[in-house]
Amino acid sequence: MLEQHLPALPIILPLIAAPIALLLGRSILSWGFATLVSGLAFIFSWQLLAAALSDGVLSYAVGGWAPPWGIELRVDVANAFVLLAVTAISTLVLVYSKDSIEKEVKAANHSLFYTAHLLCLAGLSGILITGDAFNLFVFLEVSSLATYALVSLASDRRCLTAAFRYLVMGTIGATFILIGVGMLYMKTGTLNMMDLAVRIDAYDSSRTINTGLAFIMVGVSIKLALFPLHMWLPPAYTHAPSAVSAFLSSTATKVAVYVMIRFIFTVFGIEHVFVDMGMGLILMVLAVVAIFKCSYMATVQSNVKTVLAYSSVAQIGYMILGLSLVSVAGLMAGMIHIFNHALMKGALFMAVGAVFYRVGSVDIKAFAGLGRKMPLTMAAFAIAGLSIIGVPLTVGFVSKWYLVTAALEQDNWIVAALVLLGSLFAVVYIGRVLEAAYFQKLPESQGSKNIKEVSWLMLAPMWVLVIANIYFGIDTSLTTEAANSAAEWLFQADSMSVSKALEGQMSDTVVQEVSS
Amino acid sequence: MNFILDYYNYWIVVFLMMAGFYIVISANNLVKKIVGLNVFQTSVFMLYISMGKVSGGTAPIVVEGVTEYSNPLPHVLILTAIVVGVATTAVGLALVVRIKRAYGTVEENEFDNKDDAI
Amino acid sequence: MAEFIDLVLLAMLALTALRIIFLKDLFAVVMLFGIYSFLSALIFVNLDAVDVAFTEASVGAGISTVLMLGTLALTGRKEKKSTHSKLLPLFVVLVTGAALIYGTLDMPPFGDPNNPVHQHVAPRYIEESPKEVGLPNMVTSVLASYRGFDTLGETVVVFAALIGVFSLLGVRRKQKKDHESGLESHTVLHVVAKVIIPLVILFALYVQFHGDFGPGGGFQAGVIAAAAFILYALVFGLPKAFAVVGPKFLQWMAAFGVLLYASVGLYSMYKGGNFLDYNQLAADPIAGQHYGIIIIELGVGFTVFAVMLNIFYAFGSQAERSNVQ
């Protein structure tokens, strides 16, 4: 019975669990429950990815109403792959958050925290899985509202202004998406994404559709923090509770990147976006500027969480850069980096959160001498940091390798050189922290004597991610296979919508034949 | 003339949207920013409802002897969007109340640290 | 005629929006926003969107305005002069506006029945839904059945708002008794309130269960019912309102509403259909649709009522606290 409902389960499971977590009330109960639910969602998304790899597309008509009249859930390799990363990180972060949240969030708000986390997870899964453009907006708002709550739960007052800025920017982004979807609906009369793709192809060029595309792209760019619309991200990730920073940095913006990919490849089509509208160049320029400007910003911050936040914006630049190359290899590099970046940033933010747990500060000065006091935490930071830099045998190297290969495939030496040059900044900002941790002396004070390693409950999820960083850096078969078939699938989806337009019908059999 | 009759509605709606958008990004006071967000969103709702209208149609509730109905789908979408809007407003205003308590001001230019300014 | 009314209302809206931009008195700004919201509700009626108008009037003009006023009571009513330049915002707005105007030039003409919007998906809702779902109000059919998943999402958004507001403000249960709570000395208000409140609740129930046939449904009913209790809290003071329905109970009720909605979906899965497939709920699909819609509308009503009232409590208890100081 579960098989049949597999595409719906990763959404409805956390959705139903969220109010229950609130009713459980006690901190420890709602923590255990939320972790369990998130773990189940991870298992389901694992099965979904396996099913998508073997069958191509899974379509699920919510309410039994056939698309385009009802809402369709649509799982393919691409979104199943991102979903796997999201649910995995969510589960690990939940394990981690028990201790971390106890320190950083008021006891009365603990069950609210876990409820909001589950709501956010449900929203992100919904965004990934839904095949309906308006439904995407609804789940975008579910995850956004939960996120504002999560960010503002920290004890430092600066989280409030950060959350407010995030709320204003996020709502503007969502409203832009709403305008864009409205314009598409106006010209096509449908909201289903596959159906939209077919009907948009029927227009050679339409000002309304092009404007709709532009508004959706700008709206999504705000959500994924594409330079120069990233200004909400650094304060939000800096001042949110550490567990929240770890969760959001490795999931929320990645999901938005996927939304951009989905709209470009499965709704509008490559030709429309890159050839007719010339967005490839715009995206490429913005991505390169993001990599350099924000990597530079990361090197001059004193707060390590801010360093990591700016680094995130730069890493998003790499993903968009891969996408803007408009090739299977480039898109694959982007997809693989979505997954890999989740592993690195998750581990880094968890390590920094562990430092905050013991030292009470995340200023770079507070890291002095921690290499001895908290060896496991700092080792985790070091390995994940090397991964961000792109040292061989880590996932960071895999991402950069494929990105550079994709650029060279098009003889684009400039982009390839810029990618490598960007890594030098990462050497600086990660190096500064490591230098403080391993080569500076612990300041002599009463409090510093009591600093010791954090509990295994915080170390275990951190190290799971660190090991994943190395494992997937050596044995790349799983990630590359999934990312590659995702990229190929997205390119096919585009050409397919054209062939479907010729047939003029909405049937899944066609889709499955082409993809298998 | 026909051209204007066909589009005047959309043009005014665009003006309203931009008025709201301007309030959001230019206002100094955080409450006013939230008001601006609401004006912006409400105007977007009008865009949707305008496209659902059929000249000579009636509200989409079955009545004997009526065959022309306006399109119910945009109405449904906007019902959803209105509720989403009020949810965001509530959280935004709660943040404003907390910011006032923590900083003593809700004016953007009065935050002591420029990092805290919104 | 409809076009003429439309034009007049739009012109009034434009004037209101302009006033909001330039006014510095925030109390007036919020009041103007209430007016803006009501005017848009009128436009919605004029454009045949009665359900939307109902919601906009109760949610946009009602709840949002009340919350904004509650915030102003705590933050002050004057906007200070801004120091930064208005040129950048103006530029951004002009570019965005120009893009939108460019987009409108290709739009299908306003009100034309041959527009794509009216051709592809919508005809089924208009022609088939009275037979497939069995309700005369097509908006309710689409909202609760064809796009029931959106509505579940929207109920969850409301629930998420409660989580957000609670984590930020919380509700102070114990109020100090040494100040006048509510409007205790206004006898006239007391009498009027006692007459009005039962009528409002009755109306809310009517809206809840009449949504299948006319405009209305769980959202509107929930908001109206919350308005009745808000009135009670305003006149008799928060402590008395807490004694009638407390914040803890409302929190429980909000969660219950979401679970009630979702349980319909789970039950239809158990019966062998897809999530939220109401046809499975009874032997006769039309009856199944009917049961399904009634239950999920109830779920929506519970959650919206509980969340709106609880959010008001959260803001209200802040205000009373600051009055004491």
XYZ file of C-alpha atoms in Angstrom, chain C:
325
model
C -21.799 49.619 -15.863
C -19.565 47.059 -14.171
C -16.604 48.579 -15.991
C -17.530 52.025 -14.767
C -17.786 50.911 -11.141
C -14.521 49.091 -11.562
C -12.814 52.219 -12.836
C -14.115 54.403 -10.014
C -13.030 51.899 -7.389
C -9.602 51.517 -8.953
C -9.169 55.277 -8.967
C -10.049 55.404 -5.281
C -7.560 52.638 -4.614
C -4.846 54.532 -6.430
C -5.536 57.628 -4.331
C -5.447 55.592 -1.123
C -2.162 53.975 -2.090
C -0.620 57.373 -2.841
C -1.745 58.739 0.527
C -0.204 55.743 2.279
C 3.138 56.487 0.636
C 3.313 60.089 1.814
C 1.628 60.021 5.211
C 3.878 59.941 8.249
C 1.107 59.307 10.775
C 1.079 55.528 11.051
C -2.344 55.373 12.651
C -3.733 57.033 9.530
C -1.623 54.718 7.350
C -3.112 51.637 8.985
C -6.634 53.052 8.715
C -6.024 53.810 5.049
C -4.830 50.257 4.609
C -8.140 49.069 6.080
C -9.911 51.253 3.541
C -7.680 49.923 0.781
C -8.586 46.415 1.764
C -12.313 47.155 1.833
C -12.160 48.881 -1.542
C -10.416 45.863 -3.004
C -13.115 43.660 -1.509
C -15.645 45.790 -3.405
C -13.665 45.331 -6.586
C -13.648 41.596 -6.007
C -17.443 41.614 -5.679
C -17.682 43.624 -8.849
C -15.504 41.081 -10.615
C -17.715 38.190 -9.421
C -15.295 36.938 -6.792
C -17.689 36.967 -3.851
C -15.819 34.390 -1.798
C -12.586 36.299 -2.193
C -14.285 39.556 -1.271
C -15.657 37.969 1.861
C -12.217 36.739 2.858
C -10.456 39.974 2.006
C -12.942 41.972 4.070
C -12.666 39.712 7.101
C -8.982 38.809 6.916
C -7.335 41.759 5.179
C -9.462 44.602 6.482
C -10.383 42.896 9.740
C -7.653 40.793 11.301
C -4.654 42.426 9.614
C -5.804 45.906 10.569
C -6.459 44.879 14.160
C -2.996 43.348 14.417
C -1.386 46.431 12.888
C -3.191 48.679 15.369
C -2.121 46.394 18.189
C 1.473 46.744 17.041
C 1.213 50.515 16.752
C 0.015 50.706 20.345
C 3.381 49.218 21.301
C 5.671 50.920 18.824
C 4.362 54.469 18.459
C 2.412 56.146 15.703
C 4.874 58.499 14.032
C 7.213 57.545 11.249
C 10.523 59.367 11.581
C 12.143 61.049 8.656
C 14.255 58.682 6.645
C 17.874 59.568 6.099
C 18.614 57.436 3.122
C 17.946 58.301 -0.461
C 14.651 57.440 -2.129
C 16.263 57.257 -5.538
C 17.272 53.597 -5.497
C 13.824 52.334 -4.421
C 12.230 54.576 -7.030
C 14.526 53.213 -9.690
C 13.833 49.578 -8.727
C 10.097 50.231 -8.741
C 10.174 51.978 -12.106
C 12.124 49.130 -13.709
C 9.813 46.498 -12.216
C 6.740 48.504 -13.228
C 8.037 48.957 -16.754
C 8.606 45.210 -17.037
C 5.061 44.580 -15.892
C 3.570 47.089 -18.310
C 5.596 45.472 -21.067
C 4.101 42.157 -19.996
C 0.547 43.489 -20.087
C 0.838 44.514 -23.738
C 0.417 40.916 -24.806
C -2.202 39.955 -22.285
C -5.545 38.583 -23.312
C -8.114 41.405 -23.233
C -9.863 42.027 -19.923
C -13.141 40.113 -19.595
C -13.039 38.327 -22.957
C -14.681 34.894 -22.606
C -12.325 33.476 -25.243
C -9.211 34.029 -23.111
C -7.038 30.968 -22.513
C -7.818 31.231 -18.809
C -11.433 30.396 -19.535
C -10.724 27.708 -22.115
C -8.465 25.002 -20.838
C -8.869 23.875 -17.245
C -11.705 26.049 -16.012
C -14.595 24.679 -18.123
C -14.456 21.401 -16.284
C -14.818 23.157 -12.942
C -17.789 25.120 -14.244
C -19.551 22.384 -16.191
C -18.668 19.186 -14.372
C -18.083 20.122 -10.749
C -21.792 20.440 -9.879
C -22.146 16.842 -11.069
C -18.801 15.417 -9.924
C -18.632 17.097 -6.550
C -22.283 17.940 -6.165
C -21.994 21.479 -4.848
C -23.455 24.591 -6.414
C -20.568 26.772 -5.238
C -17.781 25.996 -7.679
C -15.249 27.898 -5.617
C -15.832 25.546 -2.696
C -15.588 22.521 -5.001
C -12.255 23.611 -6.434
C -10.921 24.824 -3.095
C -11.846 21.793 -1.057
C -11.715 18.996 -3.592
C -9.849 19.583 -6.866
C -7.199 21.679 -5.138
C -7.693 20.351 -1.636
C -3.941 19.924 -1.261
C -3.416 23.679 -1.642
C -5.983 24.249 1.042
C -4.263 21.795 3.353
C -1.038 23.683 2.706
C -2.755 26.949 3.471
C -4.148 25.612 6.742
C -0.625 24.568 7.625
C 0.642 28.066 6.779
C -1.847 29.476 9.274
C -0.655 26.935 11.824
C 2.951 27.919 11.080
C 2.032 31.541 11.749
C 0.833 30.515 15.186
C 4.135 28.777 15.845
C 5.978 31.903 14.704
C 3.961 34.345 16.793
C 4.065 32.124 19.858
C 7.787 31.626 19.698
C 8.213 35.397 19.398
C 5.667 36.760 21.821
C 4.092 33.968 23.810
C 0.938 34.659 25.771
C 1.085 36.060 29.240
C -1.516 34.188 31.204
C -1.415 36.080 34.479
C -2.517 39.664 34.130
C -2.033 42.145 36.917
C -5.398 43.028 38.361
C -4.554 46.556 39.481
C -5.517 48.251 36.273
C -8.649 48.450 34.261
C -8.697 45.555 31.857
C -10.730 46.023 28.725
C -13.450 48.606 28.830
C -15.010 47.593 32.115
C -16.663 50.891 32.940
C -18.522 51.283 29.642
C -21.952 49.866 30.424
C -23.372 50.671 26.999
C -20.622 48.703 25.300
C -21.239 45.765 27.616
C -24.898 45.598 26.727
C -24.273 46.021 23.021
C -21.513 43.414 23.045
C -23.689 40.910 24.863
C -26.313 41.303 22.151
C -23.918 41.232 19.216
C -21.564 38.413 20.168
C -24.107 35.560 20.022
C -25.347 36.872 16.686
C -21.811 36.964 15.295
C -21.169 33.402 16.433
C -24.438 32.305 14.880
C -23.414 34.012 11.670
C -20.055 32.251 11.778
C -21.800 28.890 12.056
C -24.029 29.820 9.138
C -21.000 30.769 7.033
C -19.229 27.563 8.025
C -22.008 25.249 6.915
C -23.469 27.311 4.111
C -20.150 27.543 2.245
C -21.214 24.693 -0.020
C -24.115 26.672 -1.397
C -23.119 30.308 -1.156
C -20.020 32.316 -0.452
C -18.292 31.255 2.718
C -16.527 28.296 4.231
C -14.085 27.393 6.944
C -11.742 30.366 6.555
C -14.357 33.035 6.665
C -16.257 31.290 9.448
C -13.113 30.843 11.505
C -12.216 34.502 11.167
C -15.732 35.681 12.008
C -15.934 33.459 15.061
C -12.534 34.735 16.157
C -13.818 38.290 15.673
C -16.666 37.583 18.107
C -14.217 36.492 20.786
C -11.889 39.379 20.001
C -14.798 41.722 20.608
C -15.456 39.934 23.882
C -11.823 40.262 24.892
C -11.763 43.949 23.987
C -14.870 44.787 25.979
C -14.475 42.529 28.990
C -10.706 42.260 29.130
C -8.285 39.466 28.309
C -8.464 37.591 31.645
C -12.164 36.963 31.198
C -11.620 35.887 27.596
C -8.906 33.489 28.789
C -11.404 31.997 31.213
C -13.779 31.272 28.311
C -11.205 29.896 25.860
C -7.628 29.837 27.045
C -4.495 30.035 24.877
C -3.497 26.468 25.706
C -6.858 25.153 24.576
C -6.638 27.162 21.369
C -3.178 25.825 20.665
C -4.572 22.322 21.023
C -7.515 23.219 18.786
C -5.268 24.647 16.059
C -3.267 21.425 15.943
C -6.472 19.403 16.013
C -7.857 21.269 12.989
C -4.811 20.426 10.878
C -4.929 16.813 12.034
C -8.658 16.578 11.277
C -8.019 17.797 7.744
C -5.104 15.431 7.224
C -6.982 12.491 8.731
C -9.550 12.723 5.923
C -6.657 12.270 3.521
C -5.245 9.351 5.498
C -8.628 7.676 5.704
C -9.072 7.908 1.945
C -5.628 6.330 1.571
C -6.695 3.572 3.921
C -9.752 3.026 1.744
C -7.524 2.491 -1.272
C -7.659 5.873 -2.943
C -5.070 8.613 -3.212
C -4.470 11.183 -0.485
C -7.591 13.390 -0.070
C -9.629 11.344 -2.545
C -13.078 11.947 -1.060
C -14.765 9.580 -3.499
C -13.524 6.760 -1.275
C -15.210 8.038 1.852
C -18.627 6.593 1.047
C -20.150 4.104 -1.337
C -21.610 6.913 -3.396
C -18.844 9.239 -4.685
C -21.018 12.345 -4.422
C -21.840 11.567 -0.812
C -18.137 10.898 -0.205
C -17.229 14.277 -1.653
C -19.837 15.865 0.552
C -18.569 14.248 3.755
C -15.003 15.013 2.852
C -15.670 18.671 2.189
C -17.698 19.157 5.359
C -14.976 17.608 7.514
C -12.053 19.430 5.962
C -13.950 22.740 6.115
C -14.462 22.048 9.800
C -10.765 21.399 10.188
C -9.982 24.653 8.429
C -12.532 26.490 10.554
C -11.065 25.128 13.812
C -7.507 25.983 12.883
C -8.255 29.446 11.540
C -10.445 30.335 14.511
C -7.932 29.091 17.033
C -4.917 30.665 15.350
C -6.494 34.062 14.733
C -7.791 34.334 18.277
C -4.543 33.095 19.757
C -2.508 35.559 17.720
C -4.783 38.302 18.983
C -4.209 37.074 22.538
C -0.461 37.188 21.960
C -0.576 40.792 20.740
C -3.224 41.782 23.266
C -1.311 40.496 26.259
C 1.730 42.504 25.138
C -0.371 45.644 24.943
C -1.840 45.141 28.393
C 1.609 44.568 29.799
C 2.921 47.792 28.331
C -0.102 49.697 29.627
C 0.791 48.649 33.118
C 4.312 49.980 32.913
